[in-house]
Amino acid sequence: MKGLYARKSFDSQLQELTVRSLGPREVRLKVLACGVCGTDLHLLRQAEDYSPLGHEVCGQVLACGSEVKRFQVEQQVVLEDVALCGVCEACKSGRSDLCRSGQDMQSAPGMAEELVVHESMLHDATGIPPLAAAMTEPLAVSIRCVETLNPRPGKPLAIFGMGAIGLYCAAYARLRGAGRIVMIARDPNSARNRIAGEIAQAYGADDIVYTKEVDWQQRILAQEPVDAAIVAAPPPLCVPALDLVDYGGRVLACGITFGEDRQALLNINDMVFQKKSLLTSIAEPALDFPLSLQLIRTGRIDVQRIITHSLPLAQHERLKELYGQDAPAVKTVMLSA
Ligand SMILES: [Zn+2]
Ligand SMILES: [Zn+2]
């Protein structure tokens, strides 16, 4: 059985792995599809050592441990990369978002032919096309961002970043009753941004503004003050986001980086006097898979709209041409078959 590992400079390789024997509550999956996440791209660009790729998994059950009752062979499922445990003090206090004792992928690559996981990480995804089902995780991440920020209905929302998370935030915020949605990206001439801009508009974004253009802030504020912003982009963009929001405005950061741009210099005085707040969100443990699956199943969010490329696992070296330069790749899904 093979699984994909990568380190910086898009140095990826399929490594031969042994599948561990099944524990009583474990399930062995054939991976059908696995999305390429921003974190995978960070590893492909910056990791010093070979690291496992992939956690946005749709799979099919190959075998179940002796005590597994909720799943059966051939059933199609999706995977929470970090699950909540349900029994720790945080879970029992109604703060399962703070649980740190649930099951996870134990450093196994989701971009692999097979995977062994604990059944508590799985959800039924019968009948959903595998490419769409693999988007359950990034949509759940975006749902958590928007719910944590809780933008007021009818009020303007700015979203920095037009990657998968920024785009799904736009789609979910639109569904949830946001007012004018403005997407903010850097370069209007980027091939990736052109495609992502079309997707953003299909998801209900009202405007796209580029920070490379002079007076981009004025262009946004000429319409009406911005109430809230999401930074689905590197951390330094929290600075212009906090500048952009109005008195009492709220900014939520979810973009991370493993590079030097992990820090930002904030004007705390201004935040205090202007009653602005900065929130963060990370979807560990996963909390929103049921809602994410429901929105996908019912077609309320067309999650496949962002998938610009799919690649057989064996063609992993093509990730370099898709992401090593400005190519029109918004979301790529690896297929194991
Ligand atoms: Zn992801
Ligand atoms: Zn717990």
CSV table of C-alpha atoms and ligand atoms in Angstrom, one decimal, residues 84-88 91 99 101, ligand 2:
chain,number,residue,atom,x,y,z
A,84,LEU,CA,-13.9,14.9,19.6
A,85,CYS,CA,-13.9,12.3,22.3
A,86,GLY,CA,-17.2,12.8,24.0
A,87,VAL,CA,-16.1,11.8,27.4
A,88,CYS,CA,-13.4,14.3,28.6
A,91,CYS,CA,-16.8,17.5,26.1
A,99,CYS,CA,-11.5,18.7,23.4
A,101,SER,CA,-8.4,13.8,23.6
B,2,ZN,ZN,-13.4,15.3,24.6
